[in-house]
Amino acid sequence: MDKRTFSTTLHSLRKEKKVTQEQLAQKLGVSPQAVSKWENGSYPEGDLLPAIADYFDVSIDYLYGRSDREKTIEDKVFEAVYNSTVKEFEETGKSDEHFKTAGLIRNINWAVLTGLWVNNQSYEAPSRDPKEHPKMASIMCDDVFYNYFGLREDNDISFFLNKSKDYDLYEELLKDTEKTQSLFRILSDKDNISIIAFLYTLKSGEYTSVDVISKSLGIDKSKVKQLMNMLFDDMEFENAAVSPFNRASVIDASGKEEKIYSANSICGGLFMALMMLAREITDFPQAFRHIINAKQKSWIDRNKMFDR
């Protein structure tokens, strides 16, 4: 237990909320003199304590210095994930393997989705169905956000789309498609997908050459070079401080320059997510564990999209 008194706690809470003694008194239906006395050592009537605690969003015990301040849900989630990560590292000694923590994060994402389903009165752990089962997912959709959660082991994915109140996200997304079209052209070729996949077999800091890629995959060198030109010229990835793919130059003993290539490991998740989302669309779930469609408006505003 800390040494805070009711008076010091009340004073601190009032200053933090940036209200005057008069404003607090008006809210509680008492005189400003009463609030002043409380902050100087006296105590309110017992029936006022719940109102004071509710106003400052704390417990009555906190007002008397008998407990810590009630943590926000964000604080609680942060602590749960942080503690799980630390504990798992202590147990395994591996900083790059967090299977238990990943499971916790998956459960938290599921709790968000099922919590939006107002008929669901309690939390139930999500399933992870084997591939042999019908493909399942859950969806929450309305005019503000879209939450998708895959439930089979080959579509174990979750994502959250949040439409900004002040920005026409989807309309602008579908207007500026030049680079997106270039990317789709690249991914429309199976050999190109194989080449990109080969780049993702490299560890962080490793590079490879066109010759190595060509010999390893049995793809003509000209096609490998063509893809690299598309990545670094059409897509202009190299202009960004951090890009999904990297290239560098090496000089051999004869002074000849050769380009070498790698994939940025921190961007691999975006590529895998893109491929998984493409598969979700082309191999749509056969059923939904939960489906909540409260959407009233269309996804795209025709007037904004086509500047009418």
Coordinates of N, CA and C in Angstrom, one line a residue, residues 13-167:
L13 N -5.8 14.0 -9.1 CA -6.7 13.6 -10.1 C -7.4 14.8 -10.8
R14 N -7.7 15.8 -9.9 CA -8.4 17.0 -10.5 C -7.5 17.8 -11.4
K15 N -6.2 17.9 -11.0 CA -5.2 18.6 -11.8 C -5.0 17.9 -13.1
E16 N -4.9 16.6 -13.0 CA -4.7 15.7 -14.2 C -5.9 15.9 -15.2
K17 N -7.1 16.0 -14.7 CA -8.3 16.1 -15.5 C -8.5 17.5 -16.0
K18 N -7.7 18.5 -15.4 CA -7.8 19.9 -15.7 C -9.1 20.5 -15.5
V19 N -9.6 20.2 -14.3 CA -10.9 20.9 -13.9 C -10.7 21.7 -12.6
T20 N -11.4 22.7 -12.4 CA -11.3 23.5 -11.2 C -12.1 22.9 -10.1
Q21 N -11.9 23.4 -8.9 CA -12.7 22.9 -7.7 C -14.2 23.2 -8.0
E22 N -14.4 24.4 -8.6 CA -15.8 24.8 -8.9 C -16.5 23.8 -9.9
Q23 N -15.7 23.4 -10.9 CA -16.3 22.5 -11.9 C -16.5 21.1 -11.3
L24 N -15.6 20.7 -10.5 CA -15.8 19.4 -9.8 C -17.0 19.4 -8.9
A25 N -17.1 20.5 -8.1 CA -18.2 20.7 -7.2 C -19.6 20.7 -8.0
Q26 N -19.6 21.4 -9.1 CA -20.9 21.4 -9.9 C -21.2 20.0 -10.4
K27 N -20.2 19.2 -10.8 CA -20.5 17.9 -11.3 C -21.0 17.0 -10.2
L28 N -20.5 17.2 -8.9 CA -20.9 16.3 -7.8 C -22.1 16.9 -7.1
G29 N -22.5 18.1 -7.4 CA -23.7 18.7 -6.7 C -23.4 19.1 -5.3
V30 N -22.1 19.6 -5.1 CA -21.7 20.1 -3.8 C -21.1 21.5 -4.0
S31 N -20.8 22.2 -2.9 CA -20.2 23.5 -3.0 C -18.7 23.4 -3.2
P32 N -18.1 24.5 -3.9 CA -16.7 24.5 -4.0 C -15.9 24.5 -2.7
Q33 N -16.5 25.0 -1.7 CA -15.9 25.0 -0.4 C -15.7 23.5 0.1
A34 N -16.7 22.7 -0.2 CA -16.6 21.3 0.2 C -15.4 20.6 -0.5
V35 N -15.2 20.8 -1.8 CA -14.1 20.3 -2.5 C -12.8 20.8 -1.9
S36 N -12.7 22.1 -1.6 CA -11.5 22.6 -1.0 C -11.2 22.0 0.3
K37 N -12.2 21.7 1.1 CA -12.0 21.0 2.4 C -11.4 19.6 2.2
W38 N -12.0 18.9 1.2 CA -11.5 17.5 0.9 C -10.1 17.5 0.6
E39 N -9.6 18.5 -0.2 CA -8.2 18.6 -0.6 C -7.3 19.1 0.5
N40 N -7.9 19.5 1.6 CA -7.1 20.0 2.7 C -7.3 19.1 3.9
G41 N -7.7 17.8 3.7 CA -7.7 16.9 4.8 C -9.0 16.3 5.3
S42 N -10.1 16.9 4.9 CA -11.4 16.3 5.4 C -11.9 15.3 4.3
Y43 N -13.0 14.6 4.6 CA -13.5 13.6 3.7 C -15.0 13.8 3.3
P44 N -15.4 13.4 2.1 CA -16.8 13.6 1.7 C -17.7 12.5 2.4
E45 N -18.9 12.8 2.2 CA -19.9 11.8 2.7 C -19.7 10.5 1.9
G46 N -20.0 9.4 2.5 CA -19.7 8.1 1.9 C -20.4 7.9 0.6
D47 N -21.7 8.4 0.5 CA -22.4 8.2 -0.7 C -21.9 9.0 -1.9
L48 N -21.0 9.9 -1.7 CA -20.4 10.6 -2.8 C -19.1 9.9 -3.4
L49 N -18.6 8.9 -2.6 CA -17.4 8.3 -3.1 C -17.5 7.6 -4.4
P50 N -18.6 6.8 -4.7 CA -18.8 6.2 -6.0 C -18.8 7.2 -7.1
A51 N -19.5 8.4 -6.9 CA -19.6 9.4 -7.9 C -18.2 10.0 -8.2
I52 N -17.4 10.2 -7.2 CA -16.1 10.7 -7.4 C -15.2 9.7 -8.1
A53 N -15.3 8.5 -7.7 CA -14.5 7.4 -8.4 C -14.9 7.3 -9.8
D54 N -16.2 7.3 -10.1 CA -16.6 7.2 -11.5 C -16.2 8.4 -12.4
Y55 N -16.2 9.6 -11.8 CA -15.9 10.8 -12.5 C -14.4 10.7 -12.9
F56 N -13.5 10.2 -12.1 CA -12.1 10.1 -12.4 C -11.7 8.8 -13.0
D57 N -12.7 7.9 -13.1 CA -12.4 6.6 -13.7 C -11.4 5.8 -12.9
V58 N -11.5 5.8 -11.6 CA -10.7 5.0 -10.7 C -11.5 4.3 -9.7
S59 N -10.9 3.4 -8.9 CA -11.6 2.7 -7.9 C -11.7 3.5 -6.6
I60 N -12.6 3.2 -5.7 CA -12.7 3.8 -4.4 C -11.4 3.5 -3.6
D61 N -10.9 2.3 -3.7 CA -9.6 2.0 -3.1 C -8.5 2.9 -3.5
Y62 N -8.5 3.2 -4.8 CA -7.4 4.0 -5.3 C -7.5 5.4 -4.7
L63 N -8.7 5.9 -4.5 CA -8.9 7.3 -3.9 C -8.2 7.3 -2.5
Y64 N -8.2 6.2 -1.8 CA -7.7 6.2 -0.5 C -6.2 5.6 -0.4
G65 N -5.6 5.4 -1.6 CA -4.3 5.0 -1.7 C -4.1 3.5 -1.3
R66 N -5.2 2.7 -1.5 CA -5.2 1.3 -1.1 C -4.9 0.4 -2.3
S67 N -4.8 1.0 -3.5 CA -4.5 0.1 -4.7 C -3.9 1.0 -5.7
D68 N -3.3 0.3 -6.7 CA -2.8 1.0 -7.9 C -4.0 1.5 -8.7
R69 N -3.7 2.4 -9.6 CA -4.8 2.9 -10.5 C -5.2 1.8 -11.4
E70 N -6.5 1.7 -11.7 CA -7.0 0.7 -12.6 C -6.4 0.9 -14.0
K71 N -5.8 -0.2 -14.5 CA -5.1 -0.1 -15.8 C -6.1 -0.1 -17.0
T72 N -5.7 0.6 -18.0 CA -6.6 0.6 -19.2 C -6.4 -0.8 -19.9
I73 N -7.4 -1.1 -20.8 CA -7.3 -2.4 -21.5 C -6.1 -2.4 -22.3
E74 N -5.6 -1.3 -22.9 CA -4.4 -1.3 -23.7 C -3.2 -1.7 -22.8
D75 N -3.2 -1.1 -21.6 CA -2.1 -1.5 -20.6 C -2.1 -2.9 -20.3
K76 N -3.3 -3.5 -20.1 CA -3.4 -4.9 -19.7 C -2.9 -5.8 -20.9
V77 N -3.3 -5.5 -22.1 CA -2.9 -6.3 -23.3 C -1.4 -6.2 -23.4
F78 N -0.8 -4.9 -23.3 CA 0.6 -4.7 -23.4 C 1.4 -5.6 -22.4
E79 N 0.9 -5.6 -21.2 CA 1.6 -6.3 -20.1 C 1.5 -7.8 -20.4
A80 N 0.3 -8.3 -20.8 CA 0.2 -9.7 -21.1 C 1.1 -10.2 -22.2
V81 N 1.2 -9.4 -23.3 CA 2.1 -9.8 -24.4 C 3.5 -9.7 -24.0
Y82 N 3.9 -8.6 -23.3 CA 5.3 -8.4 -22.9 C 5.7 -9.5 -22.0
N83 N 4.9 -9.8 -21.0 CA 5.3 -10.8 -20.0 C 5.4 -12.2 -20.7
S84 N 4.5 -12.5 -21.6 CA 4.6 -13.8 -22.3 C 5.8 -13.9 -23.1
T85 N 6.2 -12.8 -23.8 CA 7.4 -12.7 -24.6 C 8.7 -13.0 -23.7
V86 N 8.7 -12.3 -22.6 CA 9.9 -12.4 -21.7 C 9.9 -13.8 -21.2
K87 N 8.8 -14.3 -20.7 CA 8.8 -15.7 -20.1 C 9.2 -16.7 -21.1
E88 N 8.7 -16.6 -22.4 CA 9.0 -17.6 -23.4 C 10.5 -17.6 -23.7
F89 N 11.1 -16.3 -23.8 CA 12.5 -16.2 -24.0 C 13.3 -16.9 -22.9
E90 N 12.9 -16.6 -21.6 CA 13.6 -17.3 -20.5 C 13.5 -18.8 -20.5
E91 N 12.4 -19.3 -21.0 CA 12.2 -20.8 -21.1 C 13.0 -21.4 -22.2
T92 N 13.1 -20.7 -23.4 CA 13.7 -21.3 -24.6 C 15.0 -20.8 -24.9
G93 N 15.3 -19.6 -24.5 CA 16.6 -18.9 -24.8 C 16.6 -18.5 -26.3
K94 N 15.5 -18.5 -27.0 CA 15.5 -18.1 -28.4 C 14.6 -16.8 -28.5
S95 N 15.3 -15.8 -29.0 CA 14.6 -14.5 -29.2 C 13.7 -14.4 -30.5
D96 N 13.9 -15.4 -31.3 CA 13.2 -15.4 -32.6 C 12.1 -16.4 -32.7
E97 N 11.8 -17.1 -31.7 CA 10.7 -18.1 -31.7 C 9.8 -17.8 -30.5
H98 N 8.6 -17.4 -30.9 CA 7.6 -17.0 -29.9 C 6.3 -17.7 -30.2
F99 N 6.3 -19.0 -30.2 CA 5.0 -19.7 -30.5 C 3.9 -19.5 -29.5
K100 N 4.3 -19.5 -28.2 CA 3.3 -19.3 -27.2 C 2.8 -17.9 -27.3
T101 N 3.7 -16.9 -27.5 CA 3.2 -15.5 -27.6 C 2.4 -15.3 -28.8
A102 N 2.7 -16.0 -29.9 CA 1.9 -15.9 -31.1 C 0.5 -16.4 -30.9
G103 N 0.4 -17.5 -30.1 CA -0.9 -18.0 -29.7 C -1.7 -17.1 -28.9
L104 N -1.0 -16.4 -28.0 CA -1.7 -15.3 -27.2 C -2.2 -14.2 -28.1
I105 N -1.4 -13.7 -29.0 CA -1.8 -12.7 -29.9 C -3.0 -13.1 -30.7
R106 N -2.9 -14.3 -31.2 CA -4.0 -14.9 -32.0 C -5.3 -14.9 -31.2
N107 N -5.2 -15.3 -29.9 CA -6.4 -15.3 -29.0 C -6.9 -13.8 -28.8
I108 N -6.0 -12.9 -28.7 CA -6.4 -11.5 -28.4 C -7.2 -11.0 -29.7
N109 N -6.6 -11.3 -30.9 CA -7.3 -10.9 -32.1 C -8.7 -11.5 -32.2
W110 N -8.8 -12.7 -31.8 CA -10.1 -13.4 -31.8 C -11.0 -12.8 -30.8
A111 N -10.5 -12.4 -29.7 CA -11.4 -11.8 -28.7 C -11.9 -10.5 -29.2
V112 N -11.1 -9.7 -29.9 CA -11.6 -8.5 -30.5 C -12.8 -8.8 -31.5
L113 N -12.6 -9.8 -32.3 CA -13.6 -10.1 -33.3 C -14.9 -10.6 -32.6
T114 N -14.8 -11.5 -31.7 CA -16.0 -12.1 -31.1 C -16.6 -11.1 -30.2
G115 N -15.8 -10.2 -29.6 CA -16.4 -9.2 -28.7 C -17.3 -8.2 -29.5
L116 N -17.1 -8.1 -30.8 CA -18.0 -7.3 -31.6 C -19.3 -7.9 -31.9
W117 N -19.4 -9.2 -31.7 CA -20.6 -9.9 -31.9 C -21.5 -9.8 -30.6
V118 N -22.5 -9.0 -30.6 CA -23.2 -8.6 -29.4 C -23.9 -9.7 -28.8
N119 N -24.3 -10.8 -29.6 CA -25.0 -11.9 -29.0 C -24.1 -12.9 -28.3
N120 N -22.8 -12.7 -28.4 CA -21.8 -13.6 -27.8 C -21.5 -13.1 -26.4
Q121 N -21.9 -13.8 -25.4 CA -21.8 -13.3 -24.0 C -20.5 -13.7 -23.3
S122 N -19.7 -14.5 -23.9 CA -18.4 -14.9 -23.2 C -17.4 -15.3 -24.2
Y123 N -16.1 -15.3 -23.8 CA -15.0 -15.6 -24.6 C -14.9 -17.1 -24.8
E124 N -14.6 -17.5 -26.0 CA -14.3 -18.9 -26.3 C -13.1 -18.9 -27.1
A125 N -12.1 -19.8 -26.8 CA -10.9 -19.9 -27.6 C -11.1 -20.2 -29.0
P126 N -10.4 -19.6 -30.0 CA -10.6 -19.9 -31.4 C -10.1 -21.3 -31.7
S127 N -10.6 -21.9 -32.8 CA -10.2 -23.2 -33.2 C -9.0 -23.0 -34.2
R128 N -8.3 -24.0 -34.5 CA -7.4 -24.1 -35.6 C -7.6 -25.4 -36.3
D129 N -8.5 -25.4 -37.3 CA -9.0 -26.6 -37.9 C -7.9 -27.2 -38.8
P130 N -7.8 -28.5 -38.9 CA -6.9 -29.1 -39.9 C -7.3 -28.9 -41.3
K131 N -6.4 -29.1 -42.3 CA -6.7 -28.8 -43.7 C -7.8 -29.7 -44.2
E132 N -8.0 -30.9 -43.5 CA -9.0 -31.8 -44.0 C -10.4 -31.3 -43.8
H133 N -10.6 -30.3 -42.8 CA -11.9 -29.8 -42.5 C -12.3 -28.8 -43.6
P134 N -13.6 -28.5 -43.7 CA -14.1 -27.4 -44.5 C -13.4 -26.1 -44.1
K135 N -13.0 -25.3 -45.1 CA -12.3 -24.1 -44.9 C -13.2 -23.1 -44.1
M136 N -12.8 -22.6 -43.0 CA -13.6 -21.8 -42.1 C -13.0 -20.4 -41.9
A137 N -13.8 -19.4 -41.7 CA -13.3 -18.1 -41.3 C -14.4 -17.4 -40.5
S138 N -14.1 -16.2 -39.9 CA -15.0 -15.4 -39.3 C -14.8 -13.9 -39.7
I139 N -15.9 -13.2 -39.8 CA -15.9 -11.9 -40.4 C -16.8 -10.9 -39.6
M140 N -16.3 -9.7 -39.3 CA -17.1 -8.6 -38.8 C -17.0 -7.5 -39.8
C141 N -18.1 -7.0 -40.3 CA -18.1 -6.0 -41.3 C -19.1 -4.9 -41.0
D142 N -18.7 -3.7 -40.9 CA -19.7 -2.6 -40.9 C -19.1 -1.4 -41.7
D143 N -19.6 -0.2 -41.5 CA -19.2 1.0 -42.3 C -17.9 1.6 -41.8
V144 N -17.4 1.1 -40.7 CA -16.1 1.7 -40.1 C -15.0 0.7 -40.3
F145 N -15.2 -0.6 -39.9 CA -14.1 -1.5 -40.0 C -14.5 -2.9 -40.5
Y146 N -13.4 -3.6 -40.9 CA -13.6 -5.0 -41.4 C -12.6 -5.8 -40.7
N147 N -13.1 -6.9 -40.0 CA -12.2 -7.8 -39.3 C -12.3 -9.2 -39.8
Y148 N -11.2 -9.8 -40.3 CA -11.3 -11.1 -40.9 C -10.3 -12.0 -40.1
F149 N -10.8 -13.3 -39.9 CA -10.0 -14.2 -39.1 C -10.2 -15.6 -39.7
G150 N -9.1 -16.1 -40.2 CA -9.1 -17.5 -40.8 C -8.9 -18.5 -39.7
L151 N -9.6 -19.7 -39.8 CA -9.6 -20.6 -38.7 C -9.0 -22.0 -39.1
R152 N -8.6 -22.2 -40.3 CA -8.0 -23.4 -40.7 C -6.5 -23.2 -40.7
E153 N -5.7 -24.3 -40.5 CA -4.3 -24.2 -40.3 C -3.6 -23.6 -41.6
D154 N -4.3 -23.7 -42.8 CA -3.7 -23.2 -44.0 C -4.2 -21.8 -44.3
N155 N -5.1 -21.2 -43.5 CA -5.5 -19.8 -43.6 C -5.5 -19.1 -42.2
D156 N -4.5 -19.4 -41.5 CA -4.4 -18.9 -40.1 C -3.9 -17.4 -40.2
I157 N -4.8 -16.6 -40.5 CA -4.5 -15.2 -40.8 C -5.6 -14.3 -40.2
S158 N -5.3 -13.1 -39.7 CA -6.3 -12.2 -39.3 C -5.8 -10.8 -39.7
F159 N -6.8 -10.0 -40.0 CA -6.4 -8.6 -40.4 C -7.6 -7.7 -40.1
F160 N -7.3 -6.4 -39.9 CA -8.3 -5.4 -39.5 C -8.1 -4.2 -40.4
L161 N -9.2 -3.9 -41.1 CA -9.2 -2.7 -41.9 C -10.0 -1.6 -41.2
N162 N -9.5 -0.4 -41.1 CA -10.1 0.7 -40.4 C -10.3 1.9 -41.3
K163 N -11.5 2.2 -41.7 CA -11.8 3.3 -42.6 C -11.7 4.7 -41.8
S164 N -10.8 5.5 -42.2 CA -10.6 6.8 -41.6 C -11.9 7.7 -41.8
K165 N -12.2 8.4 -40.7 CA -13.3 9.3 -40.8 C -13.1 10.5 -41.7
D166 N -11.8 10.9 -41.8 CA -11.5 12.1 -42.6 C -10.7 11.9 -43.9
Y167 N -10.5 10.6 -44.3 CA -9.7 10.3 -45.5 C -10.5 9.3 -46.3

